[in-house]
CSV table of C-alpha atoms in Angstrom, one decimal:
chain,number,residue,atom,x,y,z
A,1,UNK,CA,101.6,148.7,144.2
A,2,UNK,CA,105.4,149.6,144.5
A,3,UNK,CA,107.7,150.8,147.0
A,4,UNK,CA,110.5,153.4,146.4
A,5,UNK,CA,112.6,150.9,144.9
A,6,UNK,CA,109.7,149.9,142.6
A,7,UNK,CA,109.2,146.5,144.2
A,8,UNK,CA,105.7,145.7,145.1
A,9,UNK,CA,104.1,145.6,148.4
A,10,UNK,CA,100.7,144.0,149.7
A,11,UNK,CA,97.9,146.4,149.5
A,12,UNK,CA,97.3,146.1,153.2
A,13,UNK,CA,100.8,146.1,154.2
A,14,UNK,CA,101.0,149.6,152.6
A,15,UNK,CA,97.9,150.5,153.6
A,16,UNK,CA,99.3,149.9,157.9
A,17,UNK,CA,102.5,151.7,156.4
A,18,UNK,CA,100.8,155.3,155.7
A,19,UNK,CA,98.6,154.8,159.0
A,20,UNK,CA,101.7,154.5,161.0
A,21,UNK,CA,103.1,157.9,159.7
A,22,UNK,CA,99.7,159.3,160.6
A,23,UNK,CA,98.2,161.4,164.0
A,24,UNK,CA,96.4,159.3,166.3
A,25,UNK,CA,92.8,161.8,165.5
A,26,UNK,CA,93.6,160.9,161.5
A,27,UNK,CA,94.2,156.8,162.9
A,28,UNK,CA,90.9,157.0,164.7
A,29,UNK,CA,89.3,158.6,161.5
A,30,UNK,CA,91.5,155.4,159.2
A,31,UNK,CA,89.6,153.1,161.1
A,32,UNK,CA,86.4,154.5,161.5
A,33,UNK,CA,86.7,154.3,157.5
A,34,UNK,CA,88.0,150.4,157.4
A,35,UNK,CA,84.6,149.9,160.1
A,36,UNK,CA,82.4,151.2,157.5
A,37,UNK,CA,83.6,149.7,154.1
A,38,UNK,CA,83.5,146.6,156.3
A,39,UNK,CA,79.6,147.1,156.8
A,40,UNK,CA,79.0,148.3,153.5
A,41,UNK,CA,80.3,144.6,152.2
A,42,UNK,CA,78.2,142.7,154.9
A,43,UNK,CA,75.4,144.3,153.4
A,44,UNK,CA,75.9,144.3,149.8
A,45,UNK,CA,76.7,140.1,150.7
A,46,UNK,CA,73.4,139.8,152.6
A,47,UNK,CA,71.9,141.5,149.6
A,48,UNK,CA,73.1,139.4,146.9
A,49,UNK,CA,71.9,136.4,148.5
A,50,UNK,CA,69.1,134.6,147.2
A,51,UNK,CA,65.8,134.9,148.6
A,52,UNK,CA,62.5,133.7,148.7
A,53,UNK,CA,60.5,135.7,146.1
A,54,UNK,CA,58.1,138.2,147.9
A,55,UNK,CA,54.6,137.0,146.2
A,56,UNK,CA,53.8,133.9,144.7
A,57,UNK,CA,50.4,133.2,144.0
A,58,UNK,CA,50.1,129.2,144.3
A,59,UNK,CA,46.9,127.9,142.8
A,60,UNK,CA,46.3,123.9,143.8
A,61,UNK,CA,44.4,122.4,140.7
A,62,UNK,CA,43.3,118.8,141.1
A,63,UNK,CA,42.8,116.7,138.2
A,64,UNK,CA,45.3,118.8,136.4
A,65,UNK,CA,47.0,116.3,134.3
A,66,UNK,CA,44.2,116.2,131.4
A,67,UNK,CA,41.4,118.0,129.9
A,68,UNK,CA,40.2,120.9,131.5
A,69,UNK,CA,42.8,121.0,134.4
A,70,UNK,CA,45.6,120.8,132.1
A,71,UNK,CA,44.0,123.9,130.0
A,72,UNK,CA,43.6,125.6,133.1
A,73,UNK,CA,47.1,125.0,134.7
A,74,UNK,CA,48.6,126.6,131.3
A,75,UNK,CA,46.3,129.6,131.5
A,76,UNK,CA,47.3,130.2,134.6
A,77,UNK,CA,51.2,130.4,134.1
A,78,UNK,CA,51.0,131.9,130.9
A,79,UNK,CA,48.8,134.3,131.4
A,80,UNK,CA,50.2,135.6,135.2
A,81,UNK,CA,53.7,135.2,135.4
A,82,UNK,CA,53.6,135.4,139.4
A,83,UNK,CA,51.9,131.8,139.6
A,84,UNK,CA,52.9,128.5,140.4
A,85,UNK,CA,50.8,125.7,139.8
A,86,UNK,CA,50.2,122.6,141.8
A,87,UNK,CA,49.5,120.2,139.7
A,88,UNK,CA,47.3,117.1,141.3
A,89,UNK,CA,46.6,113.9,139.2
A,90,UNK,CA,45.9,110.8,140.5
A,91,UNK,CA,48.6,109.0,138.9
A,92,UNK,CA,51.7,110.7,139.7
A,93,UNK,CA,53.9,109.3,136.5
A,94,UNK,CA,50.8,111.0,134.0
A,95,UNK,CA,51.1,114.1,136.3
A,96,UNK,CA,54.7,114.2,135.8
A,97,UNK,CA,54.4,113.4,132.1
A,98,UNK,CA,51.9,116.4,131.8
A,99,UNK,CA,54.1,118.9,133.5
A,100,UNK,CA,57.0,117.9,131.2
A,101,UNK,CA,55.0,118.5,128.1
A,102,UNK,CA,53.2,121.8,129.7
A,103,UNK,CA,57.0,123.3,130.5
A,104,UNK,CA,57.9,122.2,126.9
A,105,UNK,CA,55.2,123.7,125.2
A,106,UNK,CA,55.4,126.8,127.4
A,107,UNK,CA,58.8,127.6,126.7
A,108,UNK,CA,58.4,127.4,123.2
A,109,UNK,CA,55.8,129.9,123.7
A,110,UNK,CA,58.3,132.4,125.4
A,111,UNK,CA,56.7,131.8,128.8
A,112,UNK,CA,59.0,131.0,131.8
A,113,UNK,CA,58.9,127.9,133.9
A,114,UNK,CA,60.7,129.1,136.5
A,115,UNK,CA,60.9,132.1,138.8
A,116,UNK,CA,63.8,134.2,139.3
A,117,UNK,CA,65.2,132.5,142.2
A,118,UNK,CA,65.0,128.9,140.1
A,119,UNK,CA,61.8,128.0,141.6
A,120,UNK,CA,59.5,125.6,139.1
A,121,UNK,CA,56.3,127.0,138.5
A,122,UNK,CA,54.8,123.1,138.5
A,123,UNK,CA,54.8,121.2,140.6
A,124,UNK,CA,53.4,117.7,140.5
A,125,UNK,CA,51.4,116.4,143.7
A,126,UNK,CA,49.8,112.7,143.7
A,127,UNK,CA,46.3,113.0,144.5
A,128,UNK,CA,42.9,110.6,144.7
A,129,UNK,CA,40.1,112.7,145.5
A,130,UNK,CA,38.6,108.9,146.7
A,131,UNK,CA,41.0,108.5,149.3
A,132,UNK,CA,41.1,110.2,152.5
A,133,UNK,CA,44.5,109.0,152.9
A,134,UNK,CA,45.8,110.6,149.8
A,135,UNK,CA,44.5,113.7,150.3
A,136,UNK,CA,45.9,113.9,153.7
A,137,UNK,CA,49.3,113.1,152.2
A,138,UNK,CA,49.0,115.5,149.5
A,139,UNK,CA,48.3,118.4,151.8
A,140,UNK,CA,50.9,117.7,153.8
A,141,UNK,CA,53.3,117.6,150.6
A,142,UNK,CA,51.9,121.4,149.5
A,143,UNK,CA,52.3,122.5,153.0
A,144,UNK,CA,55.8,121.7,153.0
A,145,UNK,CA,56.5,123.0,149.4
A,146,UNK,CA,54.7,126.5,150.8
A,147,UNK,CA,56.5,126.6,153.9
A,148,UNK,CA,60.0,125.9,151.8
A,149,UNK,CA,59.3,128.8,149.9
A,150,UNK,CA,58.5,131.3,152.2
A,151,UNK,CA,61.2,131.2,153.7
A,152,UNK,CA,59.3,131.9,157.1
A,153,UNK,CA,57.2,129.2,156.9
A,154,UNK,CA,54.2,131.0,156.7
A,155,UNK,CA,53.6,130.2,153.0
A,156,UNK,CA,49.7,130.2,151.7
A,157,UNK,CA,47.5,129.5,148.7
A,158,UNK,CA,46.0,131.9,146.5
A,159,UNK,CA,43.8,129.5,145.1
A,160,UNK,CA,42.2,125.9,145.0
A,161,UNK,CA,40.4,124.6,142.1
A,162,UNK,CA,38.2,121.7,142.6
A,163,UNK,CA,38.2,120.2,138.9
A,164,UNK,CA,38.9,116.1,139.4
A,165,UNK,CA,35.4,114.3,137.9
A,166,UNK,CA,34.0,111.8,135.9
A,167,UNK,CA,30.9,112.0,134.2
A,168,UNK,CA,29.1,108.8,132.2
A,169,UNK,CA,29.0,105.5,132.6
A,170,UNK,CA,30.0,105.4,136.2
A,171,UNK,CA,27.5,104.2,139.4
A,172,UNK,CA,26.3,106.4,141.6
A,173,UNK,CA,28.5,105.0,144.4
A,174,UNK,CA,31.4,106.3,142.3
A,175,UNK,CA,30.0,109.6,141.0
A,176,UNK,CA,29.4,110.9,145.0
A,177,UNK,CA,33.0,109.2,145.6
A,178,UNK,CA,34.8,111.8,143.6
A,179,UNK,CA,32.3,114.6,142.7
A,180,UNK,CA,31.0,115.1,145.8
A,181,UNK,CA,32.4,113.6,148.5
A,182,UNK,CA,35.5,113.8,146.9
A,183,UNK,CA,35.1,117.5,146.6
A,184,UNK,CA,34.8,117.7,150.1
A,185,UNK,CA,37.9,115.9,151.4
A,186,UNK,CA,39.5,118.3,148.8
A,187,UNK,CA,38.0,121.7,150.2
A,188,UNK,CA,38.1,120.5,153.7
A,189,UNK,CA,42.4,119.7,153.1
A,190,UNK,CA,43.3,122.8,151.5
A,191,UNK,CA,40.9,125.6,152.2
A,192,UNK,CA,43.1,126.2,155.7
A,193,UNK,CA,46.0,126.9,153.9
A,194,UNK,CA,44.5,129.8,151.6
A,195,UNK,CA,45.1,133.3,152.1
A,196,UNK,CA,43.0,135.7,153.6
A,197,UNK,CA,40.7,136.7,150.3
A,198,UNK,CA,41.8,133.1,148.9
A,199,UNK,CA,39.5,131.3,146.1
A,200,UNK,CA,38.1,128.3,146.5
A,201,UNK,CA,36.6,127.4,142.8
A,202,UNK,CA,35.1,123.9,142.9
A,203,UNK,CA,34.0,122.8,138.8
A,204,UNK,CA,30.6,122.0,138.9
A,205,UNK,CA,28.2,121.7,136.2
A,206,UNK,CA,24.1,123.0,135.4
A,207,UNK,CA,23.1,119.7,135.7
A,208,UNK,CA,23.9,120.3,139.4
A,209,UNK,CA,21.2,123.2,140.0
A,210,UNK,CA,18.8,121.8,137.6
A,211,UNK,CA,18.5,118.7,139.5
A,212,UNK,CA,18.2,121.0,142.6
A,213,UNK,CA,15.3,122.6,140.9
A,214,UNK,CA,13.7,119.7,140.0
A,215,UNK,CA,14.4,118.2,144.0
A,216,UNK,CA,11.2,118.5,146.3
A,217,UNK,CA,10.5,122.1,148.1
A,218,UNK,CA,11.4,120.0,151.1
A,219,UNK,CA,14.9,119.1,149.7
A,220,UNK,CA,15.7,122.3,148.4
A,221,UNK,CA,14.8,123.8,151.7
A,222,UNK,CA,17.0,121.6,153.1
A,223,UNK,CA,19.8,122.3,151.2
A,224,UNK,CA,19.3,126.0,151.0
A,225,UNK,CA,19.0,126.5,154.7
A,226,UNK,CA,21.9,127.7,156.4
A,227,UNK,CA,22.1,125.3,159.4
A,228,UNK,CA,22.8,123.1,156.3
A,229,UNK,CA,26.2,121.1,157.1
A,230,UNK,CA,27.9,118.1,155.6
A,231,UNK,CA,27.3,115.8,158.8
A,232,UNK,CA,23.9,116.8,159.5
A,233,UNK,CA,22.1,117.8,156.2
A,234,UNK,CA,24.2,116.5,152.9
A,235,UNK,CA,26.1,112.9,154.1
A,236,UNK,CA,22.3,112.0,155.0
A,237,UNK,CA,21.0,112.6,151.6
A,238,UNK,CA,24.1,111.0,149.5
A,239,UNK,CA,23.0,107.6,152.1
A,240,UNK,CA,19.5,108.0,151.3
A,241,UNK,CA,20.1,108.3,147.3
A,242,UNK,CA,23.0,105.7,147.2
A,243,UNK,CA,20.3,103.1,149.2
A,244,UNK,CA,17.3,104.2,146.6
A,245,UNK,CA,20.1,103.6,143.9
A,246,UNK,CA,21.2,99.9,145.4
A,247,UNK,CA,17.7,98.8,146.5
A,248,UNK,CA,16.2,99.7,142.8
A,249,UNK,CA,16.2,98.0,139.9
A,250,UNK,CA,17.1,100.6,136.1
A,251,UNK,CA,13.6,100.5,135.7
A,252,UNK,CA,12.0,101.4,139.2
A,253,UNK,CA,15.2,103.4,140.0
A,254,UNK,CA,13.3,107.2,138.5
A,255,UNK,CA,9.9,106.4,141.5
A,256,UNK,CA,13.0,105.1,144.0
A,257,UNK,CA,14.6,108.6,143.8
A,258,UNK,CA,11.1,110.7,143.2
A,259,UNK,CA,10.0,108.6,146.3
A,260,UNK,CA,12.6,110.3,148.8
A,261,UNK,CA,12.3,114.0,147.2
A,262,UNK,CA,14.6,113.6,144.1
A,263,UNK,CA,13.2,113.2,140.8
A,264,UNK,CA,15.4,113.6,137.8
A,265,UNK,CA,12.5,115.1,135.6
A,266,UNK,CA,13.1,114.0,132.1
A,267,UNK,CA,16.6,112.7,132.6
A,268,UNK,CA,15.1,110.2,135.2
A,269,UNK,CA,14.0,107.9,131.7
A,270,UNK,CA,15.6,109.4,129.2
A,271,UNK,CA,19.4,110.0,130.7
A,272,UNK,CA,19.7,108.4,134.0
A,273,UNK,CA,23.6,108.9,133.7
A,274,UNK,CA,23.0,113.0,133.6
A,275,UNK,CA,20.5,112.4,136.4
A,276,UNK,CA,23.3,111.1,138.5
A,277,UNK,CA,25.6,112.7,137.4
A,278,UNK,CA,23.9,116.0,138.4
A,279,UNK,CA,22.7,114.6,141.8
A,280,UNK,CA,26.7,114.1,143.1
A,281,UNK,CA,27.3,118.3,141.5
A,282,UNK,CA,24.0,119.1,143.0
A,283,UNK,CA,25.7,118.0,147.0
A,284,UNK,CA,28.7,119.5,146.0
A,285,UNK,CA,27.2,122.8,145.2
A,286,UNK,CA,25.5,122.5,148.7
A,287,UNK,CA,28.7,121.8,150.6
A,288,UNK,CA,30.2,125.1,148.7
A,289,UNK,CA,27.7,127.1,150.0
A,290,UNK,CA,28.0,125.7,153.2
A,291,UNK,CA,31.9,126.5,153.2
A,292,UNK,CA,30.8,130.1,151.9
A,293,UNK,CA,28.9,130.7,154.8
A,294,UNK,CA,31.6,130.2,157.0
A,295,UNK,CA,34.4,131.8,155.6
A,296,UNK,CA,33.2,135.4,154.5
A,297,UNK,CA,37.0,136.0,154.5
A,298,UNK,CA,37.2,133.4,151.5
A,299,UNK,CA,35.9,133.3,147.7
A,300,UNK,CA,33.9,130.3,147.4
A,301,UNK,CA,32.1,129.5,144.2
A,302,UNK,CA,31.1,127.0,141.7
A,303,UNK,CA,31.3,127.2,138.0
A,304,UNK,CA,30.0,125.8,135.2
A,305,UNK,CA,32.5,125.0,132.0
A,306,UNK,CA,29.3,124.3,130.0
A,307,UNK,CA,30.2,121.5,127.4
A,308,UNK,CA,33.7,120.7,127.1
A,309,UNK,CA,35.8,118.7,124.1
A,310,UNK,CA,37.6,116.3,126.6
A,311,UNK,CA,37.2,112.4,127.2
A,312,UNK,CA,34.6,113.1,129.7
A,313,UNK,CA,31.8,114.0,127.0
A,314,UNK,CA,33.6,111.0,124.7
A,315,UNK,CA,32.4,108.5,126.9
A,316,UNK,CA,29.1,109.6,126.0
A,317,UNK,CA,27.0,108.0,123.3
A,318,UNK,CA,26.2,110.9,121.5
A,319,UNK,CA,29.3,111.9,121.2
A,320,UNK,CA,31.8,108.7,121.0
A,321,UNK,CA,34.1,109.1,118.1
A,322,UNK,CA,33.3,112.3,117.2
A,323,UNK,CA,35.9,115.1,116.3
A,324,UNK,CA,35.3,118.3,118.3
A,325,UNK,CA,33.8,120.0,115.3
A,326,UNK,CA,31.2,117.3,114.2
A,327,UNK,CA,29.9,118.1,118.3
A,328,UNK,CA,28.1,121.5,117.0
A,329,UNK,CA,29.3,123.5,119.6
A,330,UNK,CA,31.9,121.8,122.4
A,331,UNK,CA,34.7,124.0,123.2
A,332,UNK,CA,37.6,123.6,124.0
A,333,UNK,CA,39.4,123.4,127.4
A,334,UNK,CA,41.0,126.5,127.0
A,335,UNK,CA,37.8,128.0,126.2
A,336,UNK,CA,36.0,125.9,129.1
A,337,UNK,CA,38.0,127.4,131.8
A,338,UNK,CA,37.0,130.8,131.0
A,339,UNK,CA,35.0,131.1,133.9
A,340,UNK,CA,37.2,129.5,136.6
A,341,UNK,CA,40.1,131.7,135.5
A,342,UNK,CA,37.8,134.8,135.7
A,343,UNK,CA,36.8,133.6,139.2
A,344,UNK,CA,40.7,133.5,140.2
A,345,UNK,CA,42.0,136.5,139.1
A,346,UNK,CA,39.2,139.3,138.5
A,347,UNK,CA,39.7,141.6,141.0
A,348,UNK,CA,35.5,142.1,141.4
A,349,UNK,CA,34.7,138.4,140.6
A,350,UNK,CA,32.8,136.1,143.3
A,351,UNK,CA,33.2,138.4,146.8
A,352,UNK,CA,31.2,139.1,149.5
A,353,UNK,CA,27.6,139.0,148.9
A,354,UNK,CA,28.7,137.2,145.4
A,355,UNK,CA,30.7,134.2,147.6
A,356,UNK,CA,29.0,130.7,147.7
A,357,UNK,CA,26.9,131.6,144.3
A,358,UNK,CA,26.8,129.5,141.0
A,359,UNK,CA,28.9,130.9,138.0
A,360,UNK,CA,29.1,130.5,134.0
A,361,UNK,CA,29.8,132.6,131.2
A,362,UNK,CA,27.2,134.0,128.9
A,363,UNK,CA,26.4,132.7,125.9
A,364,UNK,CA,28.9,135.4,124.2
A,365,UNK,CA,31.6,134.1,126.3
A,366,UNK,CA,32.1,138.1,127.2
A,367,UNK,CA,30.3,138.1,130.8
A,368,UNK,CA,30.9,136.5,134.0
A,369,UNK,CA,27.1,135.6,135.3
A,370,UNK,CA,25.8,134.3,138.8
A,371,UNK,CA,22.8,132.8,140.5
A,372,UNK,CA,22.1,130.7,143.4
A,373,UNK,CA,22.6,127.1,143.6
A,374,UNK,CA,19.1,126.0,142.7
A,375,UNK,CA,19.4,127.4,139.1
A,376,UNK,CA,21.5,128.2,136.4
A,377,UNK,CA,22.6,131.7,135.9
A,378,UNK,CA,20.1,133.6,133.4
A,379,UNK,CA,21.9,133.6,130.2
């Protein structure tokens, strides 16, 4: 700006100029002005500050460094882009390995790894489903990621999915250690922090209700009941099996386990490994119920994947070496999370009266079926 001698001024110095030549009503009116534009800038600078985005979904997935949990943590971000993942392997250097590849292969897909504000939609948590100490630890390390990005602290999960297992070739000690038990320390560290109308998915199998079916009525009365608890009904049967498994020898072991109630019917000879296998799904299918019971609020469900093309089904005789093709009729873990991903985000999928049921997909792969624990869904 210039003066009358075409110099230039400040802008505010020739801004108090033309106020001082005015009335004291229009000097009243100048500043009411300047008090405005002044609060119009506050605003528009509280505005353009970064903030927490309003609604993240965040959806814990243990086991998510391989397999299955892998192919479910990369449905889950590509297919919703309000999700963030927390990604739980028990080796935190393969976790972080996996998460690198997942962004990379993401990107190149077109699919952000990030939210608007720069907030990674994986995150990498160590985990062993074994220890109670780990689990502890990572809880507290998702409770802090949640509360950092609220902004309020009151950050919550959408979702937890139960998928850390093992499968053949393991003793039953083990196989309880992290399918069932494990499962347990896993619901009982996370389900708090859900949201109201969270899920709770735990990745079973149907060897789980078949080896419920083929339990004694007593057993499965047990189980079923609901005064059923961890304490009182299901930590008593994982002793008694675990003692029937140590005190027997691989021959007596099928009368050791058909002695207390739970006979593995033809797996008992022929495939001890699926009989234990679905003993340790067969508790945690319990406890899930039990947790359903509880918390109507909640979405608590177990699913079946059916067979899977992963290591898991490679350790298996039948199987070892094979290409997924030469399996006649293994998915793959894309395909095998069908029914956990249609248990997290179908709006009409495992509520109310449908909470603390059994799920899989029909034999189409086009319907989302459920039953009770002690069978499979009717296919």
């Amino acid at each position: 700006v210039q003066d009358k001698r075409g110099e230039s001024q400040p802008f505010l110095k020739q801004i108090w100029a033309i106020m001082r030549r005015r009335s004291k009503t229009e000097m009243h009116i100048w500043g009411l002005c300047w008090l405005l534009l002044l609060a119009a800038s506050a605003v528009s600078a509280f505005a353009a500050t970064p903030s927490p985005p309003a609604s993240i979904r965040n959806i814990v997935v243990t086991g998510g460094n391989k397999g299955q949990g892998l192919a479910l943590c990369d449905r889950i971000l590509a297919e919703n882009e309000d999700t963030r993942v927390l990604m739980c392997s028990r080796n935190l250097q393969r976790g972080q390995d996996a998460a690198d590849k997942l962004r990379r292969d993401l990107e190149e897909r077109g699919i952000a790894t990030s939210l608007d504000d720069d907030v990674d939609r994986i995150e990498v948590i160590q985990l062993d489903v074994t220890s109670e100490e780990s689990v502890a630890s990572a809880a507290a390390c998702v409770q802090d990621i949640l509360q950092a990005s609220s902004g309020d602290g009151s950050g919550s999960l959408y979702g937890v999915v139960s998928n850390a297992g093992i499968l053949w070739g393991y003793p039953l000690s083990e196989l309880m250690g992290v399918c069932a038990t494990g499962v347990r320390r896993v619901c009982d560290a996370f389900l708090p922090m859900l949201q109201d109308d969270g899920r709770l998915i735990v990745v079973s199998s149907g060897l789980g209700p078949l080896m419920h079916g083929y339990s004694s009525k007593e057993r499965q009365s047990a189980m079923m009941n609901p005064s059923c608890t961890w304490e009182g009904t299901l930590m008593p049967i994982i002793e008694e099996l675990l003692d029937a498994y140590e005190s027997s020898t691989d021959e007596d072991r099928p009368k050791a386990f058909e002695s207390i109630g739970f006979p593995g019917g033809p797996f008992a000879d022929s495939a001890p490994d699926f009989h234990h296998y679905g003993l340790s799904k067969m508790v945690a299918d319990a406890y899930m119920k039990v947790l359903a019971q509880f918390h109507p609020n909640l979405r608590i469900n177990s699913c079946d994947p059916g067979l899977v093309y992963t290591d898991l089904i490679l350790r298996m005789p039948r199987y070892e070496g094979m290409s997924r093709e030469e399996t006649n009729g293994a998915q793959t873990p894309h395909e095998g999370v069908e029914a956990a991903m249609r248990l997290l985000f179908d709006d009409n999928a495992g509520k109310d009266s449908e909470s603390g049921k059994f799920y899989a997909m029909s034999k189409d792969k086009k319907e989302l079926l459920h039953s009770d624990i002690d069978k499979m869904p009717n296919k």
